[in-house]
Amino acid sequence: NAGVTQTPKFRVLKTGQSMTLLCAQDMNHEYMYWYRQDPGMGLRLIHYSVGEGTTAKGEVPDGYNVSRLKKQNFLLGLESAAPSQTSVYFCASSPSPFYEQYFGPGTRLTVT
Amino acid sequence: AQKITQTQPGMFVQEKEAVTLDCTYDTSDPSYGLFWYKQPSSGEMIFLIYQGSYDQQNATEGRYSLNFQKARKSANLVISASQLGDSAMYFCAMRDRYSGAGSYQLTFGKGTKLSVIP
């Protein structure tokens, strides 16, 4: 079991560029989440999904889009990157909100 | 208002001693859950322990226990017999119906950095 994997691990973008972060889980979890972590802050939820084909906004959704076309994958897109989106991005999954979340290793994104 | 407050930005503890990391929370949902996660310097988030609001007993997992005081709205993490490998950031998180992140989603505190001294 690989658990939750994230691709890529590091990325540097210029302002205005776009990119997609891929999250994959092999635990057959219904729920998947994207968080960002900034220095001195805890994790903040960007978007989440309660099942294949569904997505919902979290606390800080602006500037991001997501898709969940397959149950095991959850994609996070940045259409026009901004320096304020420099952060570490974590993907997580869980069977339901009433269980612990399993996290991926994180993606460190720098926007210059 | 902060839903999850961790008042200790940093803590030091001597190896083999016990340490308590504070977490207070605020919710009007009678059915909520509290989680603690560990983030070592390598960056991954590791689940440690969970306490449900209706659980009668304080949660325990090995060297980790949760001192749950419902009336005071506190859920402090106690680590017994600290080890060097316990040096990490520790995050308290709450799941409730009225989360600003979405119904039943997690709200995280800002974390406490624990350093274990040999």
XYZ file of N, CA and C in Angstrom:
690
model
N 0.825 -1.214 0.000
C 0.000 0.000 0.000
C 0.847 1.247 0.000
N 0.695 2.068 -1.050
C 1.459 3.313 -1.098
C 0.816 4.382 -0.215
N -0.478 4.234 0.095
C -1.159 5.253 0.892
C -1.563 6.417 0.009
N -1.124 7.621 0.387
C -1.421 8.829 -0.370
C -0.120 9.329 -0.982
N -0.120 9.496 -2.294
C 1.066 10.003 -2.975
C 0.741 11.322 -3.661
N 1.743 12.169 -3.788
C 1.592 13.469 -4.415
C 2.679 13.659 -5.455
N 2.295 14.271 -6.568
C 3.230 14.573 -7.648
C 3.011 16.004 -8.101
N 4.059 16.846 -8.270
C 5.464 16.562 -7.942
C 5.755 16.843 -6.467
N 6.984 16.669 -6.054
C 7.394 16.986 -4.680
C 7.813 18.449 -4.558
N 8.389 18.987 -5.598
C 8.823 20.388 -5.611
C 8.472 20.985 -6.966
N 8.194 22.297 -6.950
C 7.955 22.973 -8.222
C 8.195 24.455 -8.039
N 8.801 25.060 -9.046
C 8.974 26.507 -9.075
C 8.234 27.029 -10.302
N 7.375 28.004 -10.091
C 6.591 28.615 -11.172
C 6.877 30.100 -11.245
N 6.697 30.656 -12.416
C 6.715 32.110 -12.549
C 5.280 32.607 -12.421
N 5.147 33.827 -11.967
C 3.818 34.445 -11.844
C 3.085 34.345 -13.174
N 1.836 33.883 -13.086
C 1.005 33.775 -14.272
C 0.999 32.390 -14.911
N 1.967 31.551 -14.560
C 1.992 30.199 -15.117
C 0.921 29.332 -14.451
N 0.614 28.242 -15.105
C -0.369 27.316 -14.546
C 0.284 25.978 -14.252
N -0.329 25.227 -13.365
C 0.153 23.881 -13.089
C -0.942 23.076 -12.404
N -0.740 21.766 -12.410
C -1.658 20.849 -11.744
C -0.882 19.958 -10.807
N -1.382 19.853 -9.579
C -0.827 18.924 -8.601
C -1.719 17.684 -8.581
N -1.068 16.517 -8.576
C -1.816 15.264 -8.597
C -1.713 14.573 -7.250
N -2.843 14.115 -6.763
C -2.897 13.320 -5.548
C -3.555 11.994 -5.886
N -2.963 10.919 -5.391
C -3.526 9.590 -5.611
C -3.540 8.823 -4.296
N -4.640 8.072 -4.079
C -4.724 7.228 -2.877
C -5.211 5.840 -3.282
N -4.673 4.844 -2.585
C -5.016 3.455 -2.915
C -5.762 2.772 -1.777
N -6.445 3.554 -0.950
C -7.155 3.016 0.212
C -8.672 2.992 -0.006
N -9.110 3.328 -1.208
C -10.529 3.327 -1.547
C -11.338 4.312 -0.693
N -10.691 5.396 -0.291
C -11.383 6.388 0.528
C -12.313 7.247 -0.306
N -13.470 7.568 0.282
C -14.422 8.436 -0.400
C -13.985 9.899 -0.375
N -13.460 10.327 0.772
C -13.145 11.734 0.974
C -11.688 12.024 0.634
N -11.488 13.130 -0.076
C -10.133 13.607 -0.344
C -10.083 15.109 -0.139
N -8.901 15.612 0.210
C -8.752 16.993 0.645
C -7.458 17.585 0.082
N -7.488 18.892 -0.165
C -6.272 19.649 -0.441
C -6.135 20.754 0.596
N -4.949 20.802 1.224
C -4.628 21.824 2.219
C -3.394 22.602 1.751
N -3.257 23.793 2.296
C -2.001 24.513 2.171
C -1.474 24.834 3.569
N -0.150 24.852 3.690
C 0.476 25.159 4.961
C 1.488 26.266 4.752
N 1.281 27.361 5.441
C 2.181 28.508 5.379
C 2.915 28.631 6.700
N 4.099 29.272 6.691
C 4.900 29.382 7.927
C 4.089 29.990 9.066
N 4.175 29.348 10.233
C 3.479 29.860 11.416
C 1.983 29.609 11.417
N 1.528 28.887 10.419
C 0.093 28.602 10.340
C -0.122 27.102 10.383
N -1.294 26.729 10.820
C -1.675 25.330 10.655
C -2.115 25.102 9.226
N -2.648 23.939 8.980
C -3.141 23.637 7.640
C -4.488 24.320 7.420
N -4.678 24.815 6.201
C -5.963 25.415 5.833
C -6.511 24.686 4.618
N -7.793 24.368 4.696
C -8.429 23.566 3.659
C -8.732 24.413 2.427
N -8.308 23.924 1.272
C -8.543 24.649 0.021
C -9.837 24.158 -0.625
N -9.868 22.896 -0.966
C -11.046 22.239 -1.529
C -11.086 20.815 -1.001
N -12.244 20.218 -1.074
C -12.347 18.815 -0.709
C -13.371 18.129 -1.599
N -13.411 16.798 -1.498
C -14.326 16.013 -2.318
C -14.912 14.900 -1.455
N -16.217 14.720 -1.564
C -16.884 13.678 -0.762
C -17.140 12.424 -1.584
N -16.643 12.404 -2.807
C -16.790 11.220 -3.637
C -16.455 11.545 -5.073
N -16.332 10.498 -5.877
C -16.009 10.688 -7.290
C -16.996 11.645 -7.940
N -16.466 12.605 -8.674
C -17.310 13.548 -9.398
C -17.813 14.723 -8.576
N -17.474 14.779 -7.295
C -17.941 15.885 -6.440
C -16.760 16.680 -5.907
N -16.957 17.984 -5.772
C -15.960 18.828 -5.120
C -16.690 19.915 -4.342
N -16.004 20.472 -3.355
C -16.587 21.539 -2.545
C -15.476 22.478 -2.094
N -15.855 23.741 -1.840
C -14.884 24.736 -1.417
C -14.592 24.600 0.072
N -13.325 24.830 0.392
C -12.922 24.874 1.782
C -12.789 26.305 2.259
N -11.822 26.518 3.115
C -11.638 27.826 3.742
C -10.973 28.840 2.822
N -10.044 28.389 1.978
C -9.265 29.305 1.143
C -9.257 28.831 -0.313
N -10.413 28.840 -1.005
C -10.487 28.252 -2.351
C -10.062 29.158 -3.506
N -9.946 30.475 -3.240
C -9.735 31.412 -4.347
C -8.394 31.172 -5.031
N -8.442 31.133 -6.366
C -7.233 30.945 -7.159
C -6.922 29.485 -7.461
N -7.759 28.587 -6.987
C -7.532 27.148 -7.177
C -8.776 26.507 -7.785
N -8.557 25.452 -8.571
C -9.666 24.612 -9.009
C -9.270 23.153 -8.783
N -10.271 22.308 -8.681
C -10.022 20.896 -8.399
C -10.921 20.034 -9.264
N -10.504 18.775 -9.425
C -11.364 17.809 -10.107
C -11.131 16.432 -9.513
N -12.202 15.646 -9.486
C -12.140 14.275 -8.955
C -12.865 13.376 -9.953
N -12.192 13.108 -11.062
C -12.800 12.304 -12.124
C -12.772 10.824 -11.787
N -11.768 10.418 -11.025
C -11.676 9.037 -10.568
C -11.606 9.034 -9.050
N -12.132 8.023 -8.432
C -12.191 7.979 -6.973
C -10.808 8.089 -6.351
N -9.809 7.512 -6.994
C -8.498 7.464 -6.372
C -7.659 8.711 -6.610
N -8.119 9.605 -7.482
C -7.298 10.772 -7.821
C -8.017 12.076 -7.502
N -7.245 13.052 -7.044
C -7.800 14.372 -6.746
C -6.777 15.393 -7.243
N -7.154 16.199 -8.221
C -6.233 17.137 -8.850
C -6.484 18.543 -8.350
N -5.403 19.269 -8.107
C -5.479 20.676 -7.714
C -4.808 21.504 -8.795
N -5.547 22.455 -9.336
C -5.017 23.291 -10.394
C -4.862 24.743 -9.981
N -3.774 25.335 -10.481
C -3.559 26.772 -10.352
C -3.558 27.318 -11.773
N -4.525 28.134 -12.125
C -4.632 28.614 -13.508
C -3.649 29.741 -13.802
N -3.440 30.613 -12.834
C -2.534 31.741 -13.007
C -1.851 31.993 -11.673
N -0.685 31.371 -11.511
C -0.035 31.370 -10.205
C 0.370 32.773 -9.754
N 0.250 32.992 -8.446
C 0.640 34.258 -7.827
C 1.621 33.977 -6.700
N 2.495 34.930 -6.378
C 3.450 34.714 -5.278
C 2.775 34.327 -3.963
N 1.529 34.793 -3.749
C 0.808 34.457 -2.514
C 0.460 32.973 -2.441
N 0.629 32.258 -3.547
C 0.352 30.828 -3.564
C 1.604 29.997 -3.277
N 2.702 30.665 -2.985
C 3.889 29.966 -2.500
C 3.548 29.328 -1.167
N 3.693 28.014 -1.084
C 3.243 27.295 0.093
C 3.654 25.829 -0.022
N 3.373 25.084 1.030
C 3.458 23.629 0.964
C 2.034 23.096 0.879
N 1.794 22.251 -0.102
C 0.447 21.725 -0.349
C 0.394 20.256 0.060
N -0.613 19.963 0.860
C -0.828 18.593 1.314
C -2.157 18.081 0.795
N -2.109 16.849 0.340
C -3.321 16.116 0.010
C -3.580 15.120 1.126
N -4.839 14.812 1.373
C -5.192 13.829 2.389
C -6.430 13.071 1.929
N -6.649 11.923 2.550
C -7.870 11.168 2.270
C -8.372 10.528 3.550
N -9.661 10.199 3.564
C -10.256 9.515 4.718
C -11.518 8.792 4.258
N -11.932 7.776 4.996
C -13.171 7.072 4.634
C -14.401 7.967 4.825
N -14.318 8.826 5.828
C -15.397 9.783 6.106
C -14.798 10.863 7.003
N -15.543 11.962 7.259
C -14.993 13.003 8.135
C -14.845 12.537 9.583
N -15.422 11.374 9.902
C -15.411 10.917 11.287
C -14.232 9.997 11.586
N -13.319 9.901 10.652
C -12.094 9.150 10.834
C -10.899 10.050 10.588
N -9.728 9.587 11.038
C -8.527 10.379 10.811
C -8.226 10.461 9.327
N -7.533 11.537 8.973
C -7.121 11.724 7.592
C -5.691 11.206 7.413
N -5.455 10.632 6.245
C -4.131 10.133 5.888
C -3.530 11.130 4.901
N -2.343 11.596 5.219
C -1.748 12.668 4.431
C -0.665 12.164 3.476
N -0.556 12.856 2.356
C 0.564 12.658 1.459
C 1.789 13.390 1.968
N 2.920 13.239 1.277
C 4.179 13.822 1.749
C 4.308 15.324 1.534
N 3.418 15.896 0.757
C 3.464 17.340 0.531
C 4.167 17.709 -0.762
N 3.790 18.876 -1.312
C 4.438 19.473 -2.476
C 4.837 20.888 -2.108
N 6.115 21.181 -2.269
C 6.587 22.544 -1.977
C 6.572 23.343 -3.267
N 5.712 24.356 -3.312
C 5.546 25.194 -4.504
C 6.058 26.597 -4.222
N 6.907 27.075 -5.107
C 7.401 28.449 -5.026
C 6.976 29.180 -6.286
N 6.352 30.336 -6.113
C 5.947 31.169 -7.247
C 6.761 32.460 -7.191
N 7.524 32.718 -8.250
C 8.412 33.900 -8.264
C 7.862 35.006 -9.162
N -13.190 34.694 15.633
C -12.577 34.093 16.815
C -11.910 32.770 16.420
N -10.780 32.506 17.060
C -10.059 31.256 16.794
C -10.901 30.093 17.262
N -11.014 29.083 16.426
C -11.738 27.897 16.844
C -10.813 26.935 17.585
N -9.579 26.929 17.202
C -8.577 26.077 17.846
C -7.409 26.959 18.256
N -7.048 26.921 19.511
C -5.964 27.755 20.010
C -4.891 26.885 20.651
N -3.691 27.034 20.159
C -2.536 26.394 20.774
C -1.632 27.530 21.228
N -1.558 27.731 22.530
C -0.936 28.934 23.087
C 0.578 28.831 23.212
N 1.127 27.656 23.028
C 2.572 27.445 23.207
C 3.239 27.325 21.839
N 3.864 28.382 21.343
C 4.530 28.259 20.042
C 5.675 27.248 20.085
N 6.385 27.201 21.232
C 7.511 26.286 21.363
C 7.623 25.770 22.785
N 8.072 24.520 22.905
C 8.252 23.912 24.230
C 9.522 23.077 24.203
N 10.154 23.006 25.371
C 11.310 22.135 25.533
C 10.984 21.117 26.625
N 11.486 19.906 26.438
C 11.301 18.883 27.459
C 12.561 18.023 27.502
N 12.899 17.608 28.705
C 14.048 16.721 28.877
C 13.647 15.311 28.438
N 14.563 14.644 27.794
C 14.330 13.247 27.408
C 13.874 12.453 28.628
N 12.907 11.566 28.404
C 12.318 10.666 29.406
C 11.316 11.360 30.332
N 11.184 12.687 30.219
C 10.169 13.374 31.007
C 8.842 13.388 30.237
N 7.753 13.679 30.965
C 6.443 13.849 30.329
C 6.250 15.317 29.963
N 5.430 15.547 28.942
C 5.155 16.926 28.513
C 3.690 17.029 28.109
N 3.111 18.193 28.386
C 1.719 18.458 28.009
C 1.670 19.603 27.016
N 1.018 19.356 25.893
C 0.821 20.389 24.867
C -0.634 20.833 24.927
N -0.832 22.148 25.028
C -2.178 22.671 25.269
C -2.957 22.886 23.977
N -4.258 22.666 24.081
C -5.171 22.947 22.970
C -6.526 23.315 23.559
N -7.028 24.478 23.211
C -8.399 24.837 23.573
C -9.192 25.045 22.300
N -10.479 24.836 22.386
C -11.310 24.881 21.182
C -12.612 25.603 21.480
N -13.312 25.965 20.433
C -14.571 26.670 20.578
C -15.544 26.153 19.533
N -16.665 25.625 19.974
C -17.699 25.168 19.060
C -19.031 25.141 19.783
N -20.105 25.276 19.009
C -21.448 25.125 19.577
C -22.073 23.805 19.142
N -21.329 23.031 18.376
C -21.801 21.720 17.941
C -21.615 20.737 19.097
N -22.668 20.041 19.558
C -22.489 19.098 20.666
C -21.731 17.838 20.259
N -21.670 17.582 18.944
C -21.007 16.374 18.455
C -19.801 16.782 17.631
N -18.647 16.715 18.208
C -17.430 17.143 17.530
C -16.314 16.155 17.827
N -15.230 16.289 17.092
C -14.091 15.414 17.302
C -12.803 16.205 17.353
N -11.874 15.730 18.120
C -10.590 16.413 18.279
C -9.469 15.459 17.892
N -8.545 15.955 17.103
C -7.442 15.163 16.580
C -6.116 15.850 16.937
N -5.104 15.018 17.111
C -3.742 15.535 17.217
C -2.899 14.886 16.124
N -2.098 15.744 15.457
C -1.181 15.284 14.419
C 0.226 15.749 14.764
N 1.189 14.943 14.338
C 2.610 15.248 14.513
C 3.221 15.522 13.147
N 4.044 16.561 13.067
C 4.749 16.861 11.827
C 6.242 16.967 12.122
N 6.995 15.896 11.852
C 8.448 15.975 12.057
C 9.086 16.882 11.023
N 10.371 17.096 11.165
C 11.072 18.014 10.252
C 11.041 17.510 8.810
N 10.808 16.243 8.615
C 10.698 15.696 7.257
C 9.419 16.140 6.558
N 8.451 16.642 7.308
C 7.302 17.307 6.701
C 5.992 16.542 6.672
N 6.010 15.234 6.825
C 4.742 14.514 6.709
C 3.877 14.737 7.940
N 2.584 14.575 7.778
C 1.616 14.716 8.869
C 1.238 13.319 9.343
N 1.404 13.082 10.642
C 1.167 11.758 11.207
C 0.065 11.857 12.245
N -0.995 11.092 12.076
C -2.089 11.069 13.039
C -1.630 10.405 14.329
N -1.979 11.033 15.468
C -1.589 10.481 16.758
C -2.753 9.921 17.558
N -3.825 10.725 17.701
C -4.853 10.351 18.664
C -6.124 11.129 18.366
N -7.260 10.520 18.729
C -8.571 11.107 18.475
C -9.438 11.022 19.739
N -10.231 12.090 19.938
C -11.193 12.107 21.048
C -12.520 12.610 20.521
N -13.571 11.832 20.686
C -14.906 12.278 20.326
C -15.560 12.984 21.501
N -16.450 13.916 21.209
C -17.047 14.716 22.288
C -17.896 13.883 23.228
N -18.402 12.750 22.759
C -19.235 11.925 23.614
C -18.470 10.773 24.262
N -17.179 10.684 23.946
C -16.386 9.602 24.543
C -16.281 9.820 26.046
N -16.562 8.746 26.798
C -16.549 8.857 28.261
C -15.143 8.849 28.827
N -14.258 8.129 28.144
C -12.886 8.001 28.629
C -11.953 8.888 27.829
N -10.897 9.333 28.468
C -9.851 10.031 27.736
C -9.138 9.048 26.815
N -8.843 9.501 25.587
C -8.185 8.634 24.615
C -6.728 8.408 24.987
N -6.259 7.195 24.709
C -4.838 6.876 24.899
C -4.373 6.039 23.713
N -3.116 6.284 23.300
C -2.475 5.509 22.235
C -0.997 5.412 22.588
N -0.629 4.302 23.209
C 0.771 4.136 23.570
C 1.224 5.213 24.543
N 2.256 5.971 24.172
C 2.769 7.037 25.044
C 1.959 8.327 24.968
N 0.959 8.345 24.084
C 0.149 9.546 23.918
C -1.179 9.391 24.658
N -1.577 10.406 25.356
C -2.905 10.429 25.955
C -3.477 11.829 25.788
N -4.781 11.885 25.818
C -5.453 13.156 25.622
C -6.172 13.507 26.916
N -5.839 14.637 27.486
C -6.493 15.122 28.701
C -7.666 15.987 28.264
N -8.840 15.366 28.184
C -10.038 16.003 27.635
C -10.869 16.566 28.775
N -10.988 17.899 28.808
C -11.809 18.558 29.811
C -12.889 19.329 29.071
N -14.034 18.680 28.937
C -15.102 19.180 28.076
C -15.628 20.528 28.546
N -15.843 20.674 29.836
C -16.409 21.921 30.362
C -15.457 23.091 30.127
N -14.175 22.831 30.147
C -13.175 23.882 29.922
C -12.816 24.006 28.449
N -13.378 23.126 27.617
C -13.095 23.105 26.178
C -11.592 23.019 25.932
N -10.987 22.052 26.600
C -9.563 21.826 26.356
C -9.311 20.358 26.047
N -8.314 20.127 25.230
C -7.954 18.779 24.767
C -6.435 18.719 24.671
N -5.811 18.648 25.810
C -4.356 18.699 25.856
C -3.739 17.342 25.560
N -2.664 17.357 24.803
C -1.933 16.127 24.480
C -0.828 15.917 25.511
N -0.793 14.732 26.080
C 0.259 14.380 27.034
C 1.138 13.313 26.394
N 2.419 13.590 26.338
C 3.391 12.609 25.848
C 4.213 12.160 27.050
N 4.169 10.884 27.325
C 4.933 10.373 28.464
C 6.307 9.896 27.985
N 7.275 9.921 28.879
C 8.615 9.382 28.585
C 9.129 9.864 27.242
N 9.295 11.183 27.105
C 9.684 11.781 25.827
C 10.956 11.152 25.259
N 10.961 11.049 23.936
C 12.111 10.514 23.207
C 12.596 11.581 22.233
N 13.854 11.439 21.809
C 14.406 12.418 20.868
C 13.563 12.495 19.598
N 13.018 11.367 19.194
C 12.188 11.332 17.992
C 10.849 12.039 18.139
N 10.525 12.479 19.340
C 9.284 13.242 19.544
C 9.451 14.705 19.158
N 10.669 15.141 18.901
C 10.894 16.522 18.474
C 10.189 16.749 17.143
N 9.238 17.666 17.121
C 8.390 17.877 15.937
C 7.431 19.020 16.220
N 6.672 19.399 15.184
C 5.510 20.271 15.365
C 4.308 19.394 15.675
N 3.460 19.867 16.569
C 2.253 19.136 16.940
C 1.051 20.036 16.694
N 0.078 19.497 15.965
C -1.119 20.254 15.614
C -2.357 19.620 16.226
N -3.166 20.464 16.823
C -4.485 20.075 17.304
C -5.487 20.474 16.220
N -6.500 19.650 15.996
C -7.503 19.953 14.978
C -8.871 19.519 15.479
N -9.894 20.214 15.017
C -11.256 19.899 15.432
C -12.152 19.703 14.214
N -13.002 18.701 14.296
C -14.027 18.491 13.282
C -15.369 18.849 13.938
N -16.101 19.772 13.346
C -17.450 20.073 13.836
C -18.335 20.497 12.687
N -19.610 20.615 12.950
C -20.580 20.906 11.905
C -20.417 22.322 11.367
N -19.885 23.200 12.193
C -19.881 24.623 11.826
C -18.496 25.117 11.416
N -17.650 24.186 10.970
C -16.310 24.572 10.545
C -16.377 25.603 9.427
N -15.533 26.615 9.517
C -15.464 27.612 8.460
C -14.932 27.049 7.156
N -14.347 25.848 7.242
C -13.787 25.207 6.051
C -14.826 24.352 5.341
N -16.006 24.208 5.915
C -17.013 23.319 5.341
C -17.533 22.392 6.422
N -18.792 22.023 6.319
C -19.419 21.217 7.362
C -18.637 19.937 7.618
N -18.289 19.736 8.868
C -17.559 18.554 9.334
C -16.125 18.489 8.824
N -15.580 19.606 8.383
C -14.177 19.605 7.965
C -13.283 20.006 9.135
N -12.006 19.718 9.006
C -11.066 19.980 10.087
C -10.613 21.427 10.107
N -10.541 21.986 11.302
C -9.896 23.275 11.539
C -8.666 22.998 12.387
N -7.511 23.465 11.930
C -6.248 23.205 12.616
C -5.812 24.411 13.440
N -5.147 24.118 14.563
C -4.448 25.164 15.282
C -3.134 25.487 14.591
N -2.408 26.482 15.148
C -1.164 26.909 14.527
C 0.029 26.057 14.913
N -0.162 25.181 15.878
C 0.884 24.230 16.200
C 1.776 24.640 17.344
N 2.422 23.634 17.937
C 3.435 23.815 18.980
C 4.671 23.046 18.553
N 5.810 23.735 18.583
C 7.064 23.067 18.236
C 7.687 22.502 19.506
N 7.783 21.187 19.570
C 8.361 20.515 20.731
C 9.802 20.125 20.431
N 10.679 20.471 21.336
C 12.085 20.068 21.222
C 12.435 19.225 22.437
N 12.948 18.029 22.187
C 13.332 17.125 23.267
C 14.842 17.222 23.451
N 15.247 17.521 24.662
C 16.673 17.743 24.979
C 17.262 16.470 25.565
N 18.424 16.043 25.023
C 19.021 14.801 25.553
C 19.468 14.985 27.004
